[in-house]
Coordinates of C-alpha atoms in Angstrom, one line a residue:
Chain U
M1 CA 21.8 1.0 26.7
A2 CA 19.1 1.7 24.1
T3 CA 20.0 3.5 20.8
I4 CA 17.2 6.1 20.1
L5 CA 16.8 7.7 16.6
V6 CA 15.5 11.3 16.9
T7 CA 14.1 12.6 13.3
N8 CA 11.3 15.1 12.5
D9 CA 9.8 16.9 9.5
D10 CA 10.7 20.4 10.3
G11 CA 14.1 19.8 9.2
V12 CA 17.5 19.1 11.1
G13 CA 17.8 22.6 12.2
S14 CA 14.3 22.8 14.1
P15 CA 14.7 23.7 17.9
G16 CA 12.0 21.3 18.6
L17 CA 14.4 18.5 17.2
L18 CA 17.2 19.6 19.4
A19 CA 15.0 19.8 22.8
L20 CA 13.7 16.4 21.8
K21 CA 17.3 15.2 21.4
Q22 CA 18.4 16.5 24.6
G23 CA 15.6 15.4 26.8
L24 CA 16.0 11.6 25.4
S25 CA 19.8 11.6 26.3
R26 CA 18.9 11.1 29.8
L27 CA 17.3 7.7 28.4
G28 CA 19.8 6.3 26.2
H29 CA 22.5 6.7 23.2
V30 CA 20.6 9.3 21.0
V31 CA 21.4 9.6 17.2
V32 CA 19.9 12.1 15.0
L33 CA 19.0 11.7 11.3
A34 CA 16.6 14.2 9.7
P35 CA 15.8 16.0 6.7
E36 CA 18.1 18.8 5.5
R37 CA 15.0 21.1 5.1
N38 CA 11.5 21.4 6.1
W39 CA 8.8 18.8 5.0
S40 CA 5.9 19.9 6.6
A41 CA 2.4 18.3 5.3
S42 CA 4.7 15.8 3.3
S43 CA 2.8 12.9 4.9
H44 CA 4.2 9.4 4.2
A45 CA 6.2 10.2 1.0
K46 CA 9.2 7.8 0.3
T47 CA 12.0 8.3 -2.1
M48 CA 12.5 5.6 -4.5
H49 CA 13.2 7.0 -8.0
K50 CA 16.5 8.8 -7.3
P51 CA 19.3 8.2 -5.0
L52 CA 19.8 10.0 -1.2
R53 CA 22.6 11.9 0.2
L54 CA 23.7 12.1 4.0
A55 CA 25.8 14.9 5.5
Q56 CA 27.2 15.3 8.8
V57 CA 25.9 18.5 10.5
T58 CA 26.4 20.3 13.9
L59 CA 23.3 21.0 16.1
A60 CA 22.9 24.3 17.9
D61 CA 24.5 22.8 21.1
G62 CA 27.6 21.7 19.4
S63 CA 26.6 18.0 19.2
A64 CA 26.9 15.8 16.0
A65 CA 23.8 14.9 13.8
Y66 CA 23.1 13.6 10.2
S67 CA 20.8 15.2 7.7
S68 CA 19.5 13.7 4.6
S69 CA 18.2 14.8 1.2
G70 CA 15.4 12.7 1.6
S71 CA 11.8 12.9 3.1
P72 CA 11.0 12.6 7.0
T73 CA 10.2 8.8 6.0
D74 CA 13.4 8.3 4.1
C75 CA 15.3 9.2 7.1
V76 CA 13.7 6.3 9.4
A77 CA 14.2 3.9 6.6
L78 CA 17.8 4.8 5.7
A79 CA 18.4 4.4 9.7
A80 CA 16.5 1.1 9.4
G81 CA 18.7 -0.1 6.8
G82 CA 21.7 0.6 8.8
V83 CA 23.4 3.7 7.4
L84 CA 24.1 4.7 11.0
G85 CA 26.1 1.5 11.8
M86 CA 23.1 -0.1 13.8
K87 CA 19.3 -0.3 13.9
P88 CA 17.7 1.8 16.5
D89 CA 15.7 0.4 19.5
L90 CA 13.3 3.1 19.1
V91 CA 12.2 6.1 16.9
V92 CA 10.8 9.2 18.2
S93 CA 10.3 12.3 15.8
G94 CA 9.7 15.6 16.6
I95 CA 8.9 18.1 18.7
N96 CA 6.6 19.2 15.6
A97 CA 5.8 22.9 15.3
G98 CA 2.0 22.4 15.4
Y99 CA -0.3 19.7 16.8
N100 CA -1.1 16.7 15.2
L101 CA -4.8 15.9 16.2
G102 CA -7.6 13.9 14.6
I103 CA -7.2 13.6 10.8
D104 CA -4.1 15.8 10.9
V105 CA -2.4 12.0 11.5
T106 CA -3.1 11.2 7.8
Y107 CA -1.1 14.2 6.5
S108 CA 1.6 14.6 9.3
G109 CA 5.2 14.0 8.5
T110 CA 6.1 13.8 12.2
V111 CA 3.5 10.8 12.3
A112 CA 4.7 9.2 9.2
C113 CA 8.3 8.9 10.8
A114 CA 6.7 6.8 13.6
M115 CA 4.7 4.7 11.2
E116 CA 7.8 4.0 9.2
A117 CA 9.7 2.9 12.3
T118 CA 6.7 0.4 12.8
I119 CA 6.7 -0.6 9.4
Q120 CA 10.4 -1.2 9.9
G121 CA 9.9 -3.2 13.2
M122 CA 10.9 -0.6 15.6
P123 CA 8.4 1.1 18.2
G124 CA 7.9 4.9 17.1
I125 CA 6.7 7.8 18.9
A126 CA 5.4 10.9 17.4
V127 CA 5.5 14.2 19.5
S128 CA 3.9 17.5 18.6
S129 CA 3.1 21.0 20.2
V130 CA 2.5 24.5 19.0
A131 CA 4.8 26.8 16.8
V132 CA 3.5 29.7 19.1
P133 CA 2.8 29.3 22.7
E134 CA 0.0 31.1 24.6
E135 CA 0.9 34.7 25.6
G136 CA 3.8 35.1 27.9
V137 CA 5.3 31.8 27.6
E138 CA 8.5 31.0 25.9
L139 CA 8.7 28.2 23.2
A140 CA 11.7 26.7 25.1
A141 CA 9.5 26.1 28.1
I142 CA 7.0 24.1 26.1
H143 CA 9.7 22.1 24.4
A144 CA 11.3 21.4 27.8
K145 CA 8.0 20.0 28.8
A146 CA 7.2 17.9 25.7
A147 CA 10.8 16.6 25.8
A148 CA 10.3 15.5 29.6
V149 CA 7.1 13.9 28.7
A150 CA 8.7 11.9 25.7
C151 CA 11.4 10.9 27.9
V152 CA 8.7 9.1 30.3
L153 CA 6.8 7.6 27.6
A154 CA 9.9 6.2 25.9
A155 CA 11.3 4.8 28.9
E156 CA 8.2 2.8 29.4
V157 CA 7.8 1.9 25.7
L158 CA 11.3 0.6 26.0
E159 CA 10.2 -1.5 28.9
K160 CA 7.1 -2.9 27.6
G161 CA 7.1 -2.6 23.9
L162 CA 4.2 -1.5 21.7
P163 CA 1.7 -4.0 19.8
E164 CA 2.9 -4.7 16.1
G165 CA 1.5 -2.2 13.8
T166 CA 0.9 0.4 16.5
L167 CA 2.5 3.7 17.2
L168 CA 1.9 6.4 19.9
N169 CA 1.1 10.0 18.8
V170 CA 1.7 12.4 21.4
N171 CA 0.4 16.2 21.5
V172 CA 1.5 18.4 24.4
P173 CA -0.6 21.7 25.0
G174 CA 1.2 24.9 24.1
I175 CA 0.4 26.2 27.8
A176 CA 2.7 27.4 30.6
P177 CA 4.3 24.0 31.7
E178 CA 3.0 24.3 35.5
R179 CA -0.7 24.4 34.0
V180 CA -0.3 21.3 32.3
R181 CA -2.8 19.0 34.2
G182 CA -1.6 15.4 33.4
V183 CA -1.6 12.9 30.5
H184 CA -4.8 11.3 29.0
M185 CA -4.6 8.2 26.8
T186 CA -7.2 9.2 24.1
R187 CA -8.5 8.1 20.6
M188 CA -8.3 10.3 17.4
G189 CA -10.9 13.2 17.5
H190 CA -12.3 15.2 15.0
R191 CA -10.8 18.4 13.4
R192 CA -12.5 19.8 10.3
Y193 CA -10.9 22.2 8.2
P194 CA -13.5 24.8 6.8
T195 CA -14.1 23.9 3.1
G196 CA -14.5 27.4 2.2
A197 CA -10.8 27.8 2.8
L198 CA -9.9 28.2 -0.7
I199 CA -8.5 31.4 -1.9
R200 CA -8.9 32.5 -5.6
R201 CA -7.1 35.5 -6.9
H202 CA -5.2 36.7 -9.9
D203 CA -1.4 37.3 -10.2
P204 CA 0.0 40.7 -11.5
S205 CA -0.1 39.1 -15.0
G206 CA -3.8 38.4 -14.9
R207 CA -3.7 34.7 -14.4
P208 CA -5.9 33.0 -11.7
Y209 CA -4.2 31.0 -9.1
Y210 CA -5.6 29.2 -5.9
W211 CA -4.3 28.9 -2.4
L212 CA -5.6 26.1 0.1
G213 CA -5.9 26.2 3.9
G214 CA -5.3 29.2 5.8
E215 CA -8.3 29.0 7.9
A216 CA -7.9 27.5 11.5
P217 CA -9.3 24.0 12.0
V218 CA -12.6 23.6 13.7
D219 CA -12.1 21.2 16.9
Q220 CA -15.0 19.1 18.0
L221 CA -14.1 18.7 21.7
D222 CA -15.5 15.4 22.0
D223 CA -14.6 13.5 25.5
G224 CA -11.7 11.1 25.4
T225 CA -10.2 12.6 22.1
D226 CA -6.8 13.7 21.6
V227 CA -8.4 17.3 20.4
G228 CA -10.5 17.2 23.7
A229 CA -7.4 16.5 26.0
V230 CA -5.2 19.1 24.4
A231 CA -8.0 22.0 24.6
A232 CA -8.7 20.9 28.3
G233 CA -4.9 21.2 29.1
F234 CA -3.8 17.4 29.3
V235 CA -0.9 16.0 27.3
S236 CA -2.7 13.4 24.8
V237 CA -1.2 10.2 23.9
T238 CA -3.2 8.3 21.1
P239 CA -2.2 4.7 20.2
V240 CA -2.4 4.8 16.2
T241 CA -2.8 1.6 14.2
L242 CA -1.7 1.0 10.8
D243 CA -4.4 -1.6 10.4
M244 CA -6.9 0.9 8.9
T245 CA -9.5 -1.7 8.2
D246 CA -13.3 -0.7 9.1
Y247 CA -14.2 -3.9 10.7
T248 CA -17.7 -2.7 11.4
F249 CA -18.2 -1.6 7.9
L250 CA -16.6 -4.8 6.5
R251 CA -19.4 -7.0 7.6
E252 CA -22.0 -4.9 6.1
L253 CA -20.1 -4.6 2.8
A254 CA -20.2 -8.2 2.5
A255 CA -24.0 -8.2 1.8
W256 CA -23.5 -5.6 -0.9
T257 CA -24.3 -7.0 -4.3
T258 CA -21.3 -5.9 -5.7
A259 CA -19.6 -8.7 -3.6
A260 CA -21.7 -11.3 -5.3
S261 CA -20.7 -10.0 -8.9
V262 CA -18.4 -11.8 -11.1
V263 CA -17.9 -8.3 -12.8
Chain O
M1 CA -27.5 12.8 -12.7
A2 CA -24.3 12.3 -10.2
T3 CA -21.2 14.2 -10.9
I4 CA -18.0 12.1 -10.5
L5 CA -14.4 13.3 -9.9
V6 CA -11.9 11.4 -11.5
T7 CA -8.1 12.0 -10.3
N8 CA -5.3 10.0 -9.7
D9 CA -1.3 10.1 -8.6
D10 CA 0.2 9.0 -11.9
G11 CA -0.6 12.5 -13.6
V12 CA -3.3 13.4 -15.9
G13 CA -1.6 11.8 -18.9
S14 CA -1.8 8.4 -17.5
P15 CA -3.9 5.7 -19.4
G16 CA -5.4 4.3 -16.2
L17 CA -7.0 7.6 -15.7
L18 CA -8.6 7.7 -19.2
A19 CA -9.9 4.2 -18.9
L20 CA -11.5 5.2 -15.5
K21 CA -12.9 8.1 -16.9
Q22 CA -14.5 6.3 -19.9
G23 CA -15.9 3.6 -17.7
L24 CA -17.4 5.8 -15.1
S25 CA -19.2 8.0 -17.9
R26 CA -22.0 5.4 -18.0
L27 CA -22.9 6.2 -14.5
G28 CA -22.7 9.8 -14.3
H29 CA -21.2 13.3 -15.4
V30 CA -17.5 12.8 -15.0
V31 CA -15.2 15.7 -14.5
V32 CA -11.2 15.1 -14.6
L33 CA -8.9 17.2 -12.2
A34 CA -5.5 15.5 -11.9
P35 CA -2.0 16.6 -11.2
E36 CA 0.1 17.7 -14.1
R37 CA 2.9 15.2 -13.5
N38 CA 3.4 11.8 -11.6
W39 CA 3.4 12.0 -7.8
S40 CA 3.8 8.3 -7.1
A41 CA 4.7 7.5 -3.3
S42 CA 3.7 11.2 -2.6
S43 CA 1.0 10.1 -0.2
H44 CA -1.4 12.6 1.6
A45 CA 0.8 15.5 0.9
K46 CA -0.9 18.9 0.8
T47 CA 0.3 22.3 -0.6
M48 CA -0.2 25.1 1.7
H49 CA 2.8 27.1 1.5
K50 CA 2.4 28.3 -2.2
P51 CA -0.3 28.9 -4.7
L52 CA -1.6 26.3 -7.0
R53 CA -2.5 26.8 -10.9
L54 CA -5.1 25.1 -12.9
A55 CA -5.0 24.3 -16.6
Q56 CA -7.2 23.0 -19.2
V57 CA -6.1 19.9 -21.1
T58 CA -7.2 17.2 -23.6
L59 CA -7.1 13.9 -22.9
A60 CA -6.0 11.2 -25.4
D61 CA -9.6 10.6 -26.6
G62 CA -10.1 14.2 -27.3
S63 CA -12.2 14.9 -24.2
A64 CA -11.6 18.1 -21.8
A65 CA -9.8 17.8 -18.4
Y66 CA -8.2 19.9 -15.8
S67 CA -4.9 19.5 -14.5
S68 CA -3.5 21.0 -11.5
S69 CA 0.3 22.3 -10.3
G70 CA -0.6 20.5 -7.0
S71 CA -0.5 17.1 -5.3
P72 CA -3.2 14.3 -5.7
T73 CA -4.7 15.4 -2.3
D74 CA -4.6 19.3 -3.7
C75 CA -6.7 18.1 -6.8
V76 CA -9.5 16.9 -4.7
A77 CA -9.4 19.7 -2.0
L78 CA -9.6 22.3 -5.0
A79 CA -12.6 20.4 -6.5
A80 CA -14.1 20.3 -3.1
G81 CA -13.5 24.0 -2.9
G82 CA -15.6 24.6 -6.1
V83 CA -13.1 25.5 -8.6
L84 CA -14.9 23.2 -11.2
G85 CA -18.3 24.9 -10.5
M86 CA -19.9 22.4 -8.2
K87 CA -18.9 20.0 -5.4
P88 CA -18.6 16.2 -6.9
D89 CA -21.2 13.6 -5.5
L90 CA -18.4 11.0 -5.5
V91 CA -14.4 10.9 -6.1
V92 CA -12.8 7.8 -7.7
S93 CA -9.0 8.0 -8.2
G94 CA -6.9 5.7 -10.2
I95 CA -6.4 3.4 -12.2
N96 CA -3.2 3.2 -10.4
A97 CA -0.3 1.6 -12.0
G98 CA 0.7 -0.5 -9.2
Y99 CA -1.3 -2.3 -6.5
N100 CA -2.0 -0.8 -3.2
L101 CA -2.2 -3.5 -0.7
G102 CA -1.6 -3.9 3.1
I103 CA 0.8 -1.0 4.4
D104 CA 1.0 0.6 0.9
V105 CA -2.1 2.2 1.5
T106 CA -0.1 4.6 4.2
Y107 CA 2.2 5.8 1.3
S108 CA -0.4 5.7 -1.7
G109 CA -1.3 9.1 -3.4
T110 CA -4.2 7.1 -4.9
V111 CA -5.6 6.2 -1.7
A112 CA -4.9 9.7 -0.3
C113 CA -7.2 11.1 -3.2
A114 CA -10.1 9.3 -1.6
M115 CA -8.9 9.8 2.2
E116 CA -9.1 13.8 1.0
A117 CA -12.5 13.2 -0.5
T118 CA -13.8 11.4 2.7
I119 CA -12.2 14.4 4.6
Q120 CA -13.9 16.9 2.3
G121 CA -17.3 14.9 3.1
M122 CA -17.5 13.3 -0.3
P123 CA -17.6 9.2 -0.7
G124 CA -14.0 8.3 -2.1
I125 CA -13.0 4.9 -4.1
A126 CA -9.3 4.2 -4.9
V127 CA -8.8 1.8 -7.8
S128 CA -5.3 0.2 -8.5
S129 CA -3.7 -2.5 -10.6
V130 CA -0.9 -3.4 -12.2
A131 CA 1.8 -1.3 -14.3
V132 CA 2.7 -4.8 -16.2
P133 CA 0.0 -7.2 -16.6
E134 CA 0.8 -11.0 -16.9
E135 CA 2.4 -12.5 -20.1
G136 CA 0.2 -12.2 -23.1
V137 CA -2.2 -9.7 -21.8
E138 CA -2.8 -6.3 -22.8
L139 CA -2.8 -3.4 -20.2
A140 CA -6.0 -1.9 -21.8
A141 CA -7.8 -5.2 -21.1
I142 CA -6.7 -4.7 -17.7
H143 CA -7.9 -1.2 -17.3
A144 CA -11.3 -2.1 -19.1
K145 CA -11.8 -4.7 -16.4
A146 CA -10.9 -2.4 -13.4
A147 CA -13.1 0.4 -14.8
A148 CA -16.1 -2.0 -15.0
V149 CA -15.6 -2.9 -11.3
A150 CA -15.2 0.6 -10.3
C151 CA -18.6 1.4 -12.3
V152 CA -20.5 -1.4 -10.5
L153 CA -18.8 -0.3 -7.0
A154 CA -19.6 3.5 -7.6
A155 CA -23.3 2.8 -8.5
E156 CA -23.8 1.0 -5.2
V157 CA -21.8 3.7 -3.4
L158 CA -24.0 6.5 -5.0
E159 CA -27.0 4.4 -4.1
K160 CA -25.9 3.5 -0.6
G161 CA -23.3 5.9 0.5
L162 CA -20.3 5.2 2.9
P163 CA -20.0 5.5 6.7
E164 CA -18.5 8.7 7.6
G165 CA -14.9 8.7 7.6
T166 CA -14.4 5.4 5.7
L167 CA -13.4 4.8 2.1
L168 CA -13.0 1.9 -0.2
N169 CA -9.6 0.7 -1.5
V170 CA -10.1 -1.6 -4.6
N171 CA -7.5 -3.9 -6.2
V172 CA -7.8 -5.6 -9.6
P173 CA -5.7 -8.4 -10.4
G174 CA -3.6 -8.0 -13.3
I175 CA -4.5 -11.1 -14.9
A176 CA -6.5 -11.8 -18.2
P177 CA -10.1 -10.6 -17.4
E178 CA -11.8 -13.9 -18.0
R179 CA -9.8 -15.4 -15.1
V180 CA -10.9 -12.8 -12.6
R181 CA -12.8 -14.9 -10.1
G182 CA -15.1 -12.4 -8.4
V183 CA -14.9 -9.7 -5.9
H184 CA -14.0 -10.2 -2.1
M185 CA -14.5 -7.8 0.5
T186 CA -11.3 -7.9 2.6
R187 CA -9.0 -6.4 5.5
M188 CA -5.7 -4.8 5.1
G189 CA -3.3 -7.7 5.0
H190 CA 0.6 -7.8 5.5
R191 CA 2.9 -6.8 2.8
R192 CA 6.6 -6.5 3.9
Y193 CA 9.3 -4.7 2.0
P194 CA 12.8 -6.7 2.8
T195 CA 14.8 -4.3 5.1
G196 CA 17.9 -5.3 3.3
A197 CA 16.7 -3.3 0.4
L198 CA 19.3 -0.5 0.8
I199 CA 21.6 0.1 -1.8
R200 CA 25.0 1.9 -0.9
R201 CA 27.3 2.9 -3.6
H202 CA 29.7 5.5 -4.7
D203 CA 29.2 8.2 -7.5
P204 CA 31.7 8.9 -10.3
S205 CA 33.2 11.6 -8.0
G206 CA 33.6 8.9 -5.0
R207 CA 30.9 10.3 -2.8
P208 CA 28.5 7.8 -1.4
Y209 CA 24.9 7.5 -2.2
Y210 CA 21.9 5.4 -0.9
W211 CA 18.8 4.2 -2.8
L212 CA 15.6 2.9 -0.9
G213 CA 13.4 -0.1 -2.2
G214 CA 14.2 -2.1 -5.4
E215 CA 13.2 -5.5 -4.0
A216 CA 9.8 -6.9 -4.6
P217 CA 7.5 -7.0 -1.5
V218 CA 6.8 -10.3 0.0
D219 CA 3.2 -10.9 0.6
Q220 CA 1.7 -12.8 3.5
L221 CA -1.2 -14.6 1.9
D222 CA -3.6 -14.6 4.9
D223 CA -7.0 -15.7 4.2
G224 CA -9.6 -12.4 4.1
T225 CA -6.9 -10.0 3.2
D226 CA -6.4 -7.7 0.3
V227 CA -3.1 -9.2 -0.5
G228 CA -4.5 -12.7 -0.3
A229 CA -7.7 -12.0 -2.4
V230 CA -5.4 -10.5 -5.2
A231 CA -3.0 -13.3 -5.1
A232 CA -5.8 -15.8 -5.5
G233 CA -7.4 -13.9 -8.7
F234 CA -10.1 -11.9 -6.8
V235 CA -10.7 -8.2 -6.9
S236 CA -10.1 -6.9 -3.7
V237 CA -12.4 -4.2 -1.9
T238 CA -11.3 -3.1 1.5
P239 CA -13.3 -0.2 3.6
V240 CA -10.5 2.0 5.1
T241 CA -11.3 4.0 8.1
L242 CA -9.6 7.2 8.9
D243 CA -10.2 6.5 12.7
M244 CA -6.5 4.8 13.1
T245 CA -7.2 4.4 16.9
D246 CA -6.1 1.0 18.2
Y247 CA -9.0 0.8 20.5
T248 CA -7.6 -2.7 22.1
F249 CA -4.4 -1.2 23.0
L250 CA -6.0 2.1 24.4
R251 CA -7.6 0.1 27.0
E252 CA -4.1 -1.4 28.1
L253 CA -2.3 1.8 27.7
A254 CA -4.7 3.4 30.3
A255 CA -3.1 1.1 32.8
W256 CA 0.5 2.6 32.0
T257 CA 2.3 4.6 34.7
T258 CA 2.4 7.5 32.3
A259 CA -1.0 7.8 32.2
A260 CA -1.0 8.6 36.1
S261 CA 1.9 10.9 35.8
V262 CA 1.5 14.6 36.0
V263 CA 5.0 14.9 34.2

């Protein structure tokens, strides 16, 4: 029986984590080790300058879990190091309260968990959906759907494995479950955050401050992308590689004069 | 005259930042905006849940710079948003006190600055070397060499541009400058951190704690990689793409039964 580590970046108390844990329990022995607090947009941060603590906690359904004082990545590294008494066969992170589409992948703590799993030699799957579903749909229904998708995919990953250095990034549309049209295997798309999204104001003492973000991303709905699939009502599954080399440009770069310089 | 933003993840007081700033001043108008503290291994963290502050500071050579309360990524986003009065033509981050080779790229705050630049539509270059050079070599000599390399490369990037979504990750060997053999354009290599690198101990109160990392990475010196080039005494320049899709596996994945399921 496979042992599956469930973790996330929203913190151990997140309802998405619980739904994922419950869904995957049909498939194997599920252990939970997640950050004690919310680490959204923490990316692949790893704690190497200070010690980490583990604590036993109880999830909302009464089941046992572990929390860590560290980052999402730390949780996976701790589990890989054997703090839970075994090395997991599979790591699934989520269900994140917000899509991780296009370049979100480079910021996402949820995806970073699956990256760290991959680096540590375990297959990794990241699962994300919305924080607020479409009108009239319960978040619990979205979570149940996303957990069911994760379960089908996890079973196939446990059977077939993943290529070395590659993880799966899954996004489930935040629409009524019966309207989900199926699963699309996709490439990373484009999602632009308006660069004008910088707020400048003054605080009560008259000192200036700045606030990043706030504006919704502008999705480019290209065919075959994660962004396009989710917008069209499909679950998106993107294979993400840690080999970020731009091989096409590498050939061109070799002709640059810098390459010939001894500097 | 080009405006070049210099930033880093080691903090605005880092000697590597100053060396890079001085080296690039030959090429254009250099502005410095860097984090007020050290953010090593912070990865691509972005601050969206709280306001950020800017401060004017003076570097060790008496020149003016800006620091921010935010992350390395925040510094680039703030500059792209116009807090310094213009949008930079190029972003160069570093010189990092430690190589960023192979999968280090996914954790690195230095590389994250170049990623954020790319996302915000500016070409980005990340420059890294060692914290401690080989015996008998001054760190200042390493920094001067790395800054000279960055200058040559930056000039060529300003002239030719970079493909959309691609940045350059540069690593300069920490050896006597006259022993540096040239520049190799490389792919991302393999750098394994021993998985046994988890320390478990008890604190003075008898409570257990855990510490990640500590052991030196094991490099696989494949030909053509960043890891191999630096080990052989060459400067490594790797084109890194933000499109992390595993296109090879995507074709295989389309044949998975999950793809055909309506879930």
